[in-house]
JSON list of C-alpha atoms and ligand atoms in Angstrom, two decimals:
[
{"chain": "A", "resi": 30, "resn": "MET", "atom": "CA", "xyz": [91.98, 128.78, 76.73]},
{"chain": "A", "resi": 31, "resn": "SER", "atom": "CA", "xyz": [95.37, 128.28, 75.13]},
{"chain": "A", "resi": 32, "resn": "GLU", "atom": "CA", "xyz": [97.37, 125.21, 76.07]},
{"chain": "A", "resi": 33, "resn": "LYS", "atom": "CA", "xyz": [100.05, 127.36, 77.68]},
{"chain": "A", "resi": 34, "resn": "LEU", "atom": "CA", "xyz": [97.66, 128.40, 80.37]},
{"chain": "A", "resi": 35, "resn": "LEU", "atom": "CA", "xyz": [96.85, 124.87, 81.41]},
{"chain": "A", "resi": 36, "resn": "THR", "atom": "CA", "xyz": [98.68, 123.51, 84.43]},
{"chain": "A", "resi": 37, "resn": "GLU", "atom": "CA", "xyz": [100.88, 120.48, 84.05]},
{"chain": "A", "resi": 38, "resn": "THR", "atom": "CA", "xyz": [98.27, 118.36, 85.82]},
{"chain": "A", "resi": 39, "resn": "ALA", "atom": "CA", "xyz": [95.55, 119.61, 83.47]},
{"chain": "A", "resi": 40, "resn": "LEU", "atom": "CA", "xyz": [97.69, 118.76, 80.45]},
{"chain": "A", "resi": 41, "resn": "ASN", "atom": "CA", "xyz": [98.42, 115.30, 81.81]},
{"chain": "A", "resi": 42, "resn": "VAL", "atom": "CA", "xyz": [94.73, 114.65, 82.40]},
{"chain": "A", "resi": 43, "resn": "LYS", "atom": "CA", "xyz": [93.95, 115.77, 78.86]},
{"chain": "A", "resi": 44, "resn": "ASP", "atom": "CA", "xyz": [96.68, 113.50, 77.43]},
{"chain": "A", "resi": 45, "resn": "ALA", "atom": "CA", "xyz": [95.47, 110.54, 79.48]},
{"chain": "A", "resi": 46, "resn": "PHE", "atom": "CA", "xyz": [91.89, 110.97, 78.23]},
{"chain": "A", "resi": 47, "resn": "GLU", "atom": "CA", "xyz": [93.19, 111.17, 74.66]},
{"chain": "A", "resi": 48, "resn": "ASN", "atom": "CA", "xyz": [95.36, 108.08, 75.07]},
{"chain": "A", "resi": 49, "resn": "ILE", "atom": "CA", "xyz": [92.45, 106.15, 76.55]},
{"chain": "A", "resi": 50, "resn": "SER", "atom": "CA", "xyz": [90.22, 107.15, 73.64]},
{"chain": "A", "resi": 51, "resn": "LYS", "atom": "CA", "xyz": [92.81, 106.14, 71.09]},
{"chain": "A", "resi": 52, "resn": "ALA", "atom": "CA", "xyz": [93.47, 102.79, 72.74]},
{"chain": "A", "resi": 53, "resn": "ALA", "atom": "CA", "xyz": [89.73, 102.14, 73.00]},
{"chain": "A", "resi": 54, "resn": "GLU", "atom": "CA", "xyz": [89.07, 102.96, 69.37]},
{"chain": "A", "resi": 55, "resn": "LYS", "atom": "CA", "xyz": [91.95, 100.80, 68.27]},
{"chain": "A", "resi": 56, "resn": "ALA", "atom": "CA", "xyz": [90.43, 97.91, 70.22]},
{"chain": "A", "resi": 57, "resn": "GLY", "atom": "CA", "xyz": [86.98, 98.56, 68.77]},
{"chain": "A", "resi": 58, "resn": "ARG", "atom": "CA", "xyz": [85.65, 99.75, 72.13]},
{"chain": "A", "resi": 59, "resn": "ASN", "atom": "CA", "xyz": [83.58, 102.79, 72.99]},
{"chain": "A", "resi": 60, "resn": "PRO", "atom": "CA", "xyz": [85.81, 105.23, 74.93]},
{"chain": "A", "resi": 61, "resn": "SER", "atom": "CA", "xyz": [82.88, 106.13, 77.17]},
{"chain": "A", "resi": 62, "resn": "GLU", "atom": "CA", "xyz": [83.05, 102.63, 78.69]},
{"chain": "A", "resi": 63, "resn": "ILE", "atom": "CA", "xyz": [86.33, 103.50, 80.36]},
{"chain": "A", "resi": 64, "resn": "ARG", "atom": "CA", "xyz": [86.82, 105.70, 83.41]},
{"chain": "A", "resi": 65, "resn": "LEU", "atom": "CA", "xyz": [90.00, 107.49, 84.29]},
{"chain": "A", "resi": 66, "resn": "MET", "atom": "CA", "xyz": [90.83, 107.33, 87.98]},
{"chain": "A", "resi": 67, "resn": "ALA", "atom": "CA", "xyz": [93.29, 109.80, 89.46]},
{"chain": "A", "resi": 68, "resn": "VAL", "atom": "CA", "xyz": [95.30, 107.95, 92.09]},
{"chain": "A", "resi": 69, "resn": "THR", "atom": "CA", "xyz": [96.02, 110.49, 94.78]},
{"chain": "A", "resi": 70, "resn": "LYS", "atom": "CA", "xyz": [98.47, 109.00, 97.25]},
{"chain": "A", "resi": 71, "resn": "THR", "atom": "CA", "xyz": [100.97, 111.66, 98.42]},
{"chain": "A", "resi": 72, "resn": "VAL", "atom": "CA", "xyz": [99.29, 114.25, 96.17]},
{"chain": "A", "resi": 73, "resn": "THR", "atom": "CA", "xyz": [98.12, 117.57, 97.65]},
{"chain": "A", "resi": 74, "resn": "PRO", "atom": "CA", "xyz": [94.42, 118.51, 97.60]},
{"chain": "A", "resi": 75, "resn": "GLU", "atom": "CA", "xyz": [95.27, 121.52, 95.38]},
{"chain": "A", "resi": 76, "resn": "LYS", "atom": "CA", "xyz": [96.68, 119.29, 92.65]},
{"chain": "A", "resi": 77, "resn": "ILE", "atom": "CA", "xyz": [93.88, 116.79, 93.08]},
{"chain": "A", "resi": 78, "resn": "ASN", "atom": "CA", "xyz": [91.31, 119.55, 92.60]},
{"chain": "A", "resi": 79, "resn": "GLU", "atom": "CA", "xyz": [93.14, 120.65, 89.44]},
{"chain": "A", "resi": 80, "resn": "ALA", "atom": "CA", "xyz": [92.64, 117.16, 88.06]},
{"chain": "A", "resi": 81, "resn": "ILE", "atom": "CA", "xyz": [88.95, 117.29, 88.97]},
{"chain": "A", "resi": 82, "resn": "LYS", "atom": "CA", "xyz": [88.58, 120.67, 87.30]},
{"chain": "A", "resi": 83, "resn": "SER", "atom": "CA", "xyz": [90.17, 119.19, 84.18]},
{"chain": "A", "resi": 84, "resn": "GLY", "atom": "CA", "xyz": [87.41, 116.62, 83.91]},
{"chain": "A", "resi": 85, "resn": "CYS", "atom": "CA", "xyz": [88.55, 113.77, 86.12]},
{"chain": "A", "resi": 86, "resn": "ASP", "atom": "CA", "xyz": [85.53, 112.69, 88.17]},
{"chain": "A", "resi": 87, "resn": "LEU", "atom": "CA", "xyz": [87.00, 109.69, 89.96]},
{"chain": "A", "resi": 88, "resn": "LEU", "atom": "CA", "xyz": [89.69, 109.59, 92.66]},
{"chain": "A", "resi": 89, "resn": "GLY", "atom": "CA", "xyz": [91.46, 106.57, 94.12]},
{"chain": "A", "resi": 90, "resn": "GLU", "atom": "CA", "xyz": [92.84, 106.67, 97.65]},
{"chain": "A", "resi": 91, "resn": "ASN", "atom": "CA", "xyz": [94.80, 103.83, 99.16]},
{"chain": "A", "resi": 92, "resn": "ARG", "atom": "CA", "xyz": [95.48, 104.96, 102.67]},
{"chain": "A", "resi": 93, "resn": "VAL", "atom": "CA", "xyz": [92.78, 105.55, 105.24]},
{"chain": "A", "resi": 94, "resn": "GLN", "atom": "CA", "xyz": [94.79, 108.12, 107.18]},
{"chain": "A", "resi": 95, "resn": "GLU", "atom": "CA", "xyz": [95.52, 110.17, 104.08]},
{"chain": "A", "resi": 96, "resn": "LEU", "atom": "CA", "xyz": [91.93, 110.01, 102.93]},
{"chain": "A", "resi": 97, "resn": "LEU", "atom": "CA", "xyz": [90.72, 111.32, 106.27]},
{"chain": "A", "resi": 98, "resn": "GLU", "atom": "CA", "xyz": [93.28, 114.13, 106.34]},
{"chain": "A", "resi": 99, "resn": "LYS", "atom": "CA", "xyz": [92.57, 115.35, 102.82]},
{"chain": "A", "resi": 100, "resn": "TYR", "atom": "CA", "xyz": [88.88, 114.56, 102.52]},
{"chain": "A", "resi": 101, "resn": "GLU", "atom": "CA", "xyz": [87.47, 117.90, 103.60]},
{"chain": "A", "resi": 102, "resn": "PHE", "atom": "CA", "xyz": [89.60, 119.74, 101.02]},
{"chain": "A", "resi": 103, "resn": "TYR", "atom": "CA", "xyz": [88.41, 117.74, 98.03]},
{"chain": "A", "resi": 104, "resn": "ASP", "atom": "CA", "xyz": [86.05, 119.15, 95.51]},
{"chain": "A", "resi": 105, "resn": "LYS", "atom": "CA", "xyz": [83.08, 116.89, 96.26]},
{"chain": "A", "resi": 106, "resn": "SER", "atom": "CA", "xyz": [82.00, 116.64, 92.62]},
{"chain": "A", "resi": 107, "resn": "ALA", "atom": "CA", "xyz": [84.35, 113.67, 92.22]},
{"chain": "A", "resi": 108, "resn": "GLU", "atom": "CA", "xyz": [83.65, 110.16, 93.41]},
{"chain": "A", "resi": 109, "resn": "ILE", "atom": "CA", "xyz": [86.17, 108.37, 95.60]},
{"chain": "A", "resi": 110, "resn": "HIS", "atom": "CA", "xyz": [87.06, 104.70, 95.43]},
{"chain": "A", "resi": 111, "resn": "PHE", "atom": "CA", "xyz": [89.22, 103.01, 98.04]},
{"chain": "A", "resi": 112, "resn": "ILE", "atom": "CA", "xyz": [91.96, 100.98, 96.35]},
{"chain": "A", "resi": 113, "resn": "GLY", "atom": "CA", "xyz": [94.47, 100.02, 99.07]},
{"chain": "A", "resi": 114, "resn": "ARG", "atom": "CA", "xyz": [94.98, 97.37, 101.69]},
{"chain": "A", "resi": 115, "resn": "LEU", "atom": "CA", "xyz": [92.16, 97.88, 104.18]},
{"chain": "A", "resi": 116, "resn": "GLN", "atom": "CA", "xyz": [92.35, 96.72, 107.77]},
{"chain": "A", "resi": 117, "resn": "THR", "atom": "CA", "xyz": [89.01, 95.67, 109.20]},
{"chain": "A", "resi": 118, "resn": "ASN", "atom": "CA", "xyz": [89.31, 98.11, 112.11]},
{"chain": "A", "resi": 119, "resn": "LYS", "atom": "CA", "xyz": [89.52, 101.04, 109.68]},
{"chain": "A", "resi": 120, "resn": "VAL", "atom": "CA", "xyz": [86.44, 100.22, 107.60]},
{"chain": "A", "resi": 121, "resn": "LYS", "atom": "CA", "xyz": [84.20, 102.34, 109.80]},
{"chain": "A", "resi": 122, "resn": "TYR", "atom": "CA", "xyz": [86.10, 105.51, 108.92]},
{"chain": "A", "resi": 123, "resn": "ILE", "atom": "CA", "xyz": [85.59, 105.30, 105.18]},
{"chain": "A", "resi": 124, "resn": "VAL", "atom": "CA", "xyz": [82.22, 103.67, 104.43]},
{"chain": "A", "resi": 125, "resn": "ASP", "atom": "CA", "xyz": [80.45, 107.03, 104.37]},
{"chain": "A", "resi": 126, "resn": "LYS", "atom": "CA", "xyz": [83.13, 108.65, 102.18]},
{"chain": "A", "resi": 127, "resn": "VAL", "atom": "CA", "xyz": [83.73, 106.27, 99.30]},
{"chain": "A", "resi": 128, "resn": "SER", "atom": "CA", "xyz": [81.38, 104.95, 96.64]},
{"chain": "A", "resi": 129, "resn": "MET", "atom": "CA", "xyz": [83.33, 101.78, 95.96]},
{"chain": "A", "resi": 130, "resn": "ILE", "atom": "CA", "xyz": [85.88, 99.60, 97.72]},
{"chain": "A", "resi": 131, "resn": "GLU", "atom": "CA", "xyz": [88.02, 98.02, 94.99]},
{"chain": "A", "resi": 132, "resn": "SER", "atom": "CA", "xyz": [90.37, 96.12, 97.26]},
{"chain": "A", "resi": 133, "resn": "VAL", "atom": "CA", "xyz": [88.23, 93.47, 98.96]},
{"chain": "A", "resi": 134, "resn": "ASP", "atom": "CA", "xyz": [90.79, 90.74, 99.58]},
{"chain": "A", "resi": 135, "resn": "SER", "atom": "CA", "xyz": [89.22, 88.56, 102.29]},
{"chain": "A", "resi": 136, "resn": "LEU", "atom": "CA", "xyz": [85.79, 87.41, 103.44]},
{"chain": "A", "resi": 137, "resn": "LYS", "atom": "CA", "xyz": [86.57, 88.87, 106.83]},
{"chain": "A", "resi": 138, "resn": "LEU", "atom": "CA", "xyz": [86.88, 92.29, 105.24]},
{"chain": "A", "resi": 139, "resn": "ALA", "atom": "CA", "xyz": [83.66, 91.77, 103.27]},
{"chain": "A", "resi": 140, "resn": "GLU", "atom": "CA", "xyz": [81.87, 90.90, 106.52]},
{"chain": "A", "resi": 141, "resn": "GLU", "atom": "CA", "xyz": [83.08, 94.05, 108.20]},
{"chain": "A", "resi": 142, "resn": "ILE", "atom": "CA", "xyz": [82.02, 96.23, 105.25]},
{"chain": "A", "resi": 143, "resn": "GLU", "atom": "CA", "xyz": [78.62, 94.55, 105.40]},
{"chain": "A", "resi": 144, "resn": "ARG", "atom": "CA", "xyz": [78.33, 95.24, 109.14]},
{"chain": "A", "resi": 145, "resn": "ARG", "atom": "CA", "xyz": [79.36, 98.90, 108.86]},
{"chain": "A", "resi": 146, "resn": "CYS", "atom": "CA", "xyz": [77.22, 99.61, 105.80]},
{"chain": "A", "resi": 147, "resn": "ALA", "atom": "CA", "xyz": [74.19, 97.98, 107.44]},
{"chain": "A", "resi": 148, "resn": "LYS", "atom": "CA", "xyz": [74.59, 100.46, 110.29]},
{"chain": "A", "resi": 149, "resn": "ILE", "atom": "CA", "xyz": [74.43, 103.49, 108.02]},
{"chain": "A", "resi": 150, "resn": "GLY", "atom": "CA", "xyz": [71.92, 101.99, 105.59]},
{"chain": "A", "resi": 151, "resn": "LYS", "atom": "CA", "xyz": [74.20, 102.00, 102.58]},
{"chain": "A", "resi": 152, "resn": "VAL", "atom": "CA", "xyz": [74.84, 99.46, 99.84]},
{"chain": "A", "resi": 153, "resn": "MET", "atom": "CA", "xyz": [78.52, 99.52, 98.94]},
{"chain": "A", "resi": 154, "resn": "ASP", "atom": "CA", "xyz": [79.84, 98.70, 95.50]},
{"chain": "A", "resi": 155, "resn": "VAL", "atom": "CA", "xyz": [82.82, 96.38, 95.79]},
{"chain": "A", "resi": 156, "resn": "LEU", "atom": "CA", "xyz": [85.41, 94.72, 93.59]},
{"chain": "A", "resi": 157, "resn": "LEU", "atom": "CA", "xyz": [87.34, 91.59, 94.49]},
{"chain": "A", "resi": 158, "resn": "GLU", "atom": "CA", "xyz": [91.06, 92.13, 94.31]},
{"chain": "A", "resi": 159, "resn": "VAL", "atom": "CA", "xyz": [92.79, 89.36, 92.40]},
{"chain": "A", "resi": 160, "resn": "ASN", "atom": "CA", "xyz": [96.42, 88.42, 92.88]},
{"chain": "A", "resi": 161, "resn": "ILE", "atom": "CA", "xyz": [96.72, 87.59, 89.23]},
{"chain": "A", "resi": 162, "resn": "ALA", "atom": "CA", "xyz": [100.46, 86.90, 89.17]},
{"chain": "A", "resi": 163, "resn": "GLY", "atom": "CA", "xyz": [100.38, 84.81, 92.36]},
{"chain": "A", "resi": 164, "resn": "GLU", "atom": "CA", "xyz": [102.87, 87.05, 94.11]},
{"chain": "A", "resi": 165, "resn": "GLU", "atom": "CA", "xyz": [103.75, 86.26, 97.72]},
{"chain": "A", "resi": 166, "resn": "SER", "atom": "CA", "xyz": [104.00, 89.90, 98.68]},
{"chain": "A", "resi": 167, "resn": "LYS", "atom": "CA", "xyz": [100.58, 90.85, 97.40]},
{"chain": "A", "resi": 168, "resn": "GLY", "atom": "CA", "xyz": [97.11, 90.60, 98.83]},
{"chain": "A", "resi": 169, "resn": "GLY", "atom": "CA", "xyz": [94.07, 89.52, 96.88]},
{"chain": "A", "resi": 170, "resn": "PHE", "atom": "CA", "xyz": [92.28, 86.31, 96.04]},
{"chain": "A", "resi": 171, "resn": "SER", "atom": "CA", "xyz": [93.91, 83.73, 93.85]},
{"chain": "A", "resi": 172, "resn": "PRO", "atom": "CA", "xyz": [92.22, 83.42, 90.43]},
{"chain": "A", "resi": 173, "resn": "ASP", "atom": "CA", "xyz": [90.72, 80.02, 91.29]},
{"chain": "A", "resi": 174, "resn": "GLU", "atom": "CA", "xyz": [89.00, 81.35, 94.43]},
{"chain": "A", "resi": 175, "resn": "VAL", "atom": "CA", "xyz": [87.25, 84.21, 92.71]},
{"chain": "A", "resi": 176, "resn": "VAL", "atom": "CA", "xyz": [84.11, 82.48, 91.44]},
{"chain": "A", "resi": 177, "resn": "GLU", "atom": "CA", "xyz": [83.39, 80.86, 94.80]},
{"chain": "A", "resi": 178, "resn": "ILE", "atom": "CA", "xyz": [83.96, 84.12, 96.68]},
{"chain": "A", "resi": 179, "resn": "SER", "atom": "CA", "xyz": [81.69, 86.00, 94.28]},
{"chain": "A", "resi": 180, "resn": "GLU", "atom": "CA", "xyz": [78.87, 83.63, 95.21]},
{"chain": "A", "resi": 181, "resn": "LYS", "atom": "CA", "xyz": [79.45, 84.22, 98.90]},
{"chain": "A", "resi": 182, "resn": "ILE", "atom": "CA", "xyz": [79.36, 87.99, 98.43]},
{"chain": "A", "resi": 183, "resn": "LYS", "atom": "CA", "xyz": [75.82, 87.52, 97.10]},
{"chain": "A", "resi": 184, "resn": "GLU", "atom": "CA", "xyz": [74.72, 86.68, 100.65]},
{"chain": "A", "resi": 185, "resn": "PHE", "atom": "CA", "xyz": [75.65, 90.14, 101.94]},
{"chain": "A", "resi": 186, "resn": "PRO", "atom": "CA", "xyz": [72.70, 92.52, 101.51]},
{"chain": "A", "resi": 187, "resn": "HIS", "atom": "CA", "xyz": [74.81, 95.68, 101.85]},
{"chain": "A", "resi": 188, "resn": "LEU", "atom": "CA", "xyz": [77.47, 94.73, 99.32]},
{"chain": "A", "resi": 189, "resn": "ARG", "atom": "CA", "xyz": [76.99, 94.93, 95.59]},
{"chain": "A", "resi": 190, "resn": "LEU", "atom": "CA", "xyz": [79.64, 93.04, 93.68]},
{"chain": "A", "resi": 191, "resn": "ARG", "atom": "CA", "xyz": [80.61, 95.04, 90.61]},
{"chain": "A", "resi": 192, "resn": "GLY", "atom": "CA", "xyz": [83.63, 93.15, 89.32]},
{"chain": "A", "resi": 193, "resn": "LEU", "atom": "CA", "xyz": [87.37, 92.67, 89.74]},
{"chain": "A", "resi": 194, "resn": "MET", "atom": "CA", "xyz": [90.51, 94.65, 90.36]},
{"chain": "A", "resi": 195, "resn": "THR", "atom": "CA", "xyz": [94.16, 93.77, 89.97]},
{"chain": "A", "resi": 196, "resn": "ILE", "atom": "CA", "xyz": [97.60, 95.30, 90.26]},
{"chain": "A", "resi": 197, "resn": "GLY", "atom": "CA", "xyz": [99.92, 93.86, 87.61]},
{"chain": "A", "resi": 198, "resn": "ARG", "atom": "CA", "xyz": [103.31, 92.49, 88.56]},
{"chain": "A", "resi": 199, "resn": "PHE", "atom": "CA", "xyz": [105.80, 95.31, 88.88]},
{"chain": "A", "resi": 200, "resn": "GLY", "atom": "CA", "xyz": [108.59, 94.92, 86.36]},
{"chain": "A", "resi": 201, "resn": "ALA", "atom": "CA", "xyz": [106.73, 92.42, 84.17]},
{"chain": "A", "resi": 202, "resn": "GLU", "atom": "CA", "xyz": [107.34, 92.41, 80.43]},
{"chain": "A", "resi": 203, "resn": "ILE", "atom": "CA", "xyz": [104.56, 93.70, 78.22]},
{"chain": "A", "resi": 204, "resn": "GLU", "atom": "CA", "xyz": [103.52, 90.27, 76.98]},
{"chain": "A", "resi": 205, "resn": "GLU", "atom": "CA", "xyz": [103.34, 88.90, 80.51]},
{"chain": "A", "resi": 206, "resn": "THR", "atom": "CA", "xyz": [101.20, 91.85, 81.61]},
{"chain": "A", "resi": 207, "resn": "ARG", "atom": "CA", "xyz": [98.95, 91.43, 78.60]},
{"chain": "A", "resi": 208, "resn": "GLN", "atom": "CA", "xyz": [98.35, 87.82, 79.58]},
{"chain": "A", "resi": 209, "resn": "TYR", "atom": "CA", "xyz": [97.42, 88.85, 83.14]},
{"chain": "A", "resi": 210, "resn": "PHE", "atom": "CA", "xyz": [94.93, 91.40, 81.83]},
{"chain": "A", "resi": 211, "resn": "GLU", "atom": "CA", "xyz": [93.46, 88.86, 79.45]},
{"chain": "A", "resi": 212, "resn": "LYS", "atom": "CA", "xyz": [93.10, 86.38, 82.30]},
{"chain": "A", "resi": 213, "resn": "MET", "atom": "CA", "xyz": [91.28, 89.04, 84.33]},
{"chain": "A", "resi": 214, "resn": "ARG", "atom": "CA", "xyz": [88.85, 89.59, 81.47]},
{"chain": "A", "resi": 215, "resn": "HIS", "atom": "CA", "xyz": [88.09, 85.87, 81.35]},
{"chain": "A", "resi": 216, "resn": "LEU", "atom": "CA", "xyz": [87.64, 85.76, 85.14]},
{"chain": "A", "resi": 217, "resn": "LEU", "atom": "CA", "xyz": [85.07, 88.54, 84.91]},
{"chain": "A", "resi": 218, "resn": "VAL", "atom": "CA", "xyz": [83.18, 86.48, 82.33]},
{"chain": "A", "resi": 219, "resn": "ASP", "atom": "CA", "xyz": [83.35, 83.48, 84.69]},
{"chain": "A", "resi": 220, "resn": "ILE", "atom": "CA", "xyz": [81.83, 85.36, 87.63]},
{"chain": "A", "resi": 221, "resn": "LYS", "atom": "CA", "xyz": [79.17, 86.88, 85.38]},
{"chain": "A", "resi": 222, "resn": "LYS", "atom": "CA", "xyz": [78.16, 83.40, 84.27]},
{"chain": "A", "resi": 223, "resn": "LYS", "atom": "CA", "xyz": [77.92, 82.21, 87.86]},
{"chain": "A", "resi": 224, "resn": "ASN", "atom": "CA", "xyz": [75.92, 85.24, 88.93]},
{"chain": "A", "resi": 225, "resn": "ILE", "atom": "CA", "xyz": [73.68, 85.68, 85.91]},
{"chain": "A", "resi": 226, "resn": "TYR", "atom": "CA", "xyz": [71.05, 87.69, 87.78]},
{"chain": "A", "resi": 227, "resn": "ASN", "atom": "CA", "xyz": [73.57, 90.27, 88.91]},
{"chain": "A", "resi": 228, "resn": "ILE", "atom": "CA", "xyz": [73.43, 92.82, 86.12]},
{"chain": "A", "resi": 229, "resn": "TYR", "atom": "CA", "xyz": [75.90, 95.03, 87.98]},
{"chain": "A", "resi": 230, "resn": "ILE", "atom": "CA", "xyz": [78.96, 92.87, 87.38]},
{"chain": "A", "resi": 231, "resn": "ASN", "atom": "CA", "xyz": [80.66, 94.87, 84.66]},
{"chain": "A", "resi": 232, "resn": "VAL", "atom": "CA", "xyz": [83.72, 96.56, 86.18]},
{"chain": "A", "resi": 233, "resn": "LEU", "atom": "CA", "xyz": [87.32, 95.62, 85.48]},
{"chain": "A", "resi": 234, "resn": "SER", "atom": "CA", "xyz": [89.80, 97.88, 87.25]},
{"chain": "A", "resi": 235, "resn": "MET", "atom": "CA", "xyz": [93.30, 97.34, 85.88]},
{"chain": "A", "resi": 236, "resn": "GLY", "atom": "CA", "xyz": [96.17, 99.27, 84.32]},
{"chain": "A", "resi": 237, "resn": "MET", "atom": "CA", "xyz": [98.32, 102.00, 85.86]},
{"chain": "A", "resi": 238, "resn": "SER", "atom": "CA", "xyz": [100.61, 104.73, 84.48]},
{"chain": "A", "resi": 239, "resn": "SER", "atom": "CA", "xyz": [102.93, 102.32, 82.70]},
{"chain": "A", "resi": 240, "resn": "ASP", "atom": "CA", "xyz": [100.36, 100.00, 81.13]},
{"chain": "A", "resi": 241, "resn": "TYR", "atom": "CA", "xyz": [96.90, 101.57, 81.02]},
{"chain": "A", "resi": 242, "resn": "GLU", "atom": "CA", "xyz": [96.64, 101.60, 77.24]},
{"chain": "A", "resi": 243, "resn": "LEU", "atom": "CA", "xyz": [97.34, 97.88, 77.18]},
{"chain": "A", "resi": 244, "resn": "ALA", "atom": "CA", "xyz": [94.71, 97.43, 79.91]},
{"chain": "A", "resi": 245, "resn": "VAL", "atom": "CA", "xyz": [92.16, 99.31, 77.80]},
{"chain": "A", "resi": 246, "resn": "SER", "atom": "CA", "xyz": [92.86, 97.08, 74.84]},
{"chain": "A", "resi": 247, "resn": "GLU", "atom": "CA", "xyz": [92.26, 94.04, 77.10]},
{"chain": "A", "resi": 248, "resn": "GLY", "atom": "CA", "xyz": [88.95, 95.28, 78.48]},
{"chain": "A", "resi": 249, "resn": "ALA", "atom": "CA", "xyz": [89.61, 97.55, 81.48]},
{"chain": "A", "resi": 250, "resn": "THR", "atom": "CA", "xyz": [86.70, 99.78, 82.49]},
{"chain": "A", "resi": 251, "resn": "ILE", "atom": "CA", "xyz": [88.66, 101.71, 85.12]},
{"chain": "A", "resi": 252, "resn": "VAL", "atom": "CA", "xyz": [92.32, 102.63, 84.69]},
{"chain": "A", "resi": 253, "resn": "ARG", "atom": "CA", "xyz": [94.12, 103.90, 87.79]},
{"chain": "A", "resi": 254, "resn": "ILE", "atom": "CA", "xyz": [96.75, 106.53, 87.09]},
{"chain": "A", "resi": 255, "resn": "GLY", "atom": "CA", "xyz": [98.97, 108.25, 89.63]},
{"chain": "A", "resi": 256, "resn": "ARG", "atom": "CA", "xyz": [102.40, 109.31, 88.40]},
{"chain": "A", "resi": 257, "resn": "GLY", "atom": "CA", "xyz": [101.15, 109.76, 84.86]},
{"chain": "A", "resi": 258, "resn": "LEU", "atom": "CA", "xyz": [98.95, 112.62, 86.07]},
{"chain": "A", "resi": 259, "resn": "PHE", "atom": "CA", "xyz": [100.80, 114.06, 89.05]},
{"chain": "A", "resi": 260, "resn": "GLY", "atom": "CA", "xyz": [104.46, 113.23, 88.40]},
{"chain": "A", "resi": 261, "resn": "GLU", "atom": "CA", "xyz": [106.72, 111.07, 90.56]},
{"chain": "A", "resi": 262, "resn": "ARG", "atom": "CA", "xyz": [105.59, 110.65, 94.15]},
{"chain": "A", "resi": 263, "resn": "LYS", "atom": "CA", "xyz": [107.49, 112.37, 96.91]},
{"chain": "A", "resi": 264, "resn": "TYR", "atom": "CA", "xyz": [107.31, 110.43, 100.13]},
{"chain": "A", "resi": 265, "resn": "VAL", "atom": "CA", "xyz": [108.04, 112.45, 103.24]},
{"chain": "B", "resi": 25, "resn": "PLP", "atom": "C1", "xyz": [99.73, 103.83, 93.33]},
{"chain": "B", "resi": 25, "resn": "PLP", "atom": "C2", "xyz": [98.67, 102.96, 92.74]},
{"chain": "B", "resi": 25, "resn": "PLP", "atom": "C3", "xyz": [98.27, 103.11, 91.41]},
{"chain": "B", "resi": 25, "resn": "PLP", "atom": "C4", "xyz": [98.88, 104.12, 90.45]},
{"chain": "B", "resi": 25, "resn": "PLP", "atom": "O1", "xyz": [100.19, 103.80, 90.16]},
{"chain": "B", "resi": 25, "resn": "PLP", "atom": "P1", "xyz": [101.02, 104.74, 89.12]},
{"chain": "B", "resi": 25, "resn": "PLP", "atom": "O2", "xyz": [102.13, 103.87, 88.72]},
{"chain": "B", "resi": 25, "resn": "PLP", "atom": "O3", "xyz": [101.45, 105.93, 89.91]},
{"chain": "B", "resi": 25, "resn": "PLP", "atom": "O4", "xyz": [100.10, 105.08, 88.03]},
{"chain": "B", "resi": 25, "resn": "PLP", "atom": "C5", "xyz": [97.24, 102.30, 90.94]},
{"chain": "B", "resi": 25, "resn": "PLP", "atom": "N1", "xyz": [96.64, 101.40, 91.73]},
{"chain": "B", "resi": 25, "resn": "PLP", "atom": "C6", "xyz": [97.00, 101.22, 93.02]},
{"chain": "B", "resi": 25, "resn": "PLP", "atom": "C7", "xyz": [96.28, 100.20, 93.83]},
{"chain": "B", "resi": 25, "resn": "PLP", "atom": "C8", "xyz": [98.01, 101.99, 93.56]},
{"chain": "B", "resi": 25, "resn": "PLP", "atom": "O5", "xyz": [98.37, 101.81, 94.84]}
]
């Protein structure tokens, strides 16, 4: 197929995969260690399915309502991770639809995921969200809580801790962002050391449209891209 026939979304997906590969190789990493997530807030199912058809096998939703409205229209060959603020009373709607919850930001939420997953006999992969820049407006655990929380998560039989997620500070300079990503990489090492029998702790979800190549060079295993694939968001 000639490039002209590819949709804009398909071209963006292709570019993103290429950029990820280049950044990985430059950092001496294997590109296959890194997954591209298409972040789908405000995006129509048609466009989302174009991204899936172009090789993107991971979607990120951050609103329960939107996930429920669009879910039936998704090509089910892609996995879905939940990446947004999650109220405990909404957990029940999504546990059967997502394969990972990346935004666990309180023990109360972890408890509710445990309770709901126990009911349906599922073990949910989870990431702890880290408020790496210590921003007032953001959820997530502070970096010094993370190790302790990771040990508590061990007690939940229906949760499987896979690693950490963060959203960089909006508007930060490159060097500041790089330091946050580096700090995240060290935190992942810290929780691995504390949970040495958990071979599943190997996921670092960080980097968005504006900084995913930097995130790859600092060790990201999932980069979450919205605007870079689908264009600017239109909120209605
Ligand atoms: C919207 C969003 C993204 C993607 O942001 P872009 O700048 O559009 O790439 C990534 N992660 C989370 C948690 C988001 O809410």
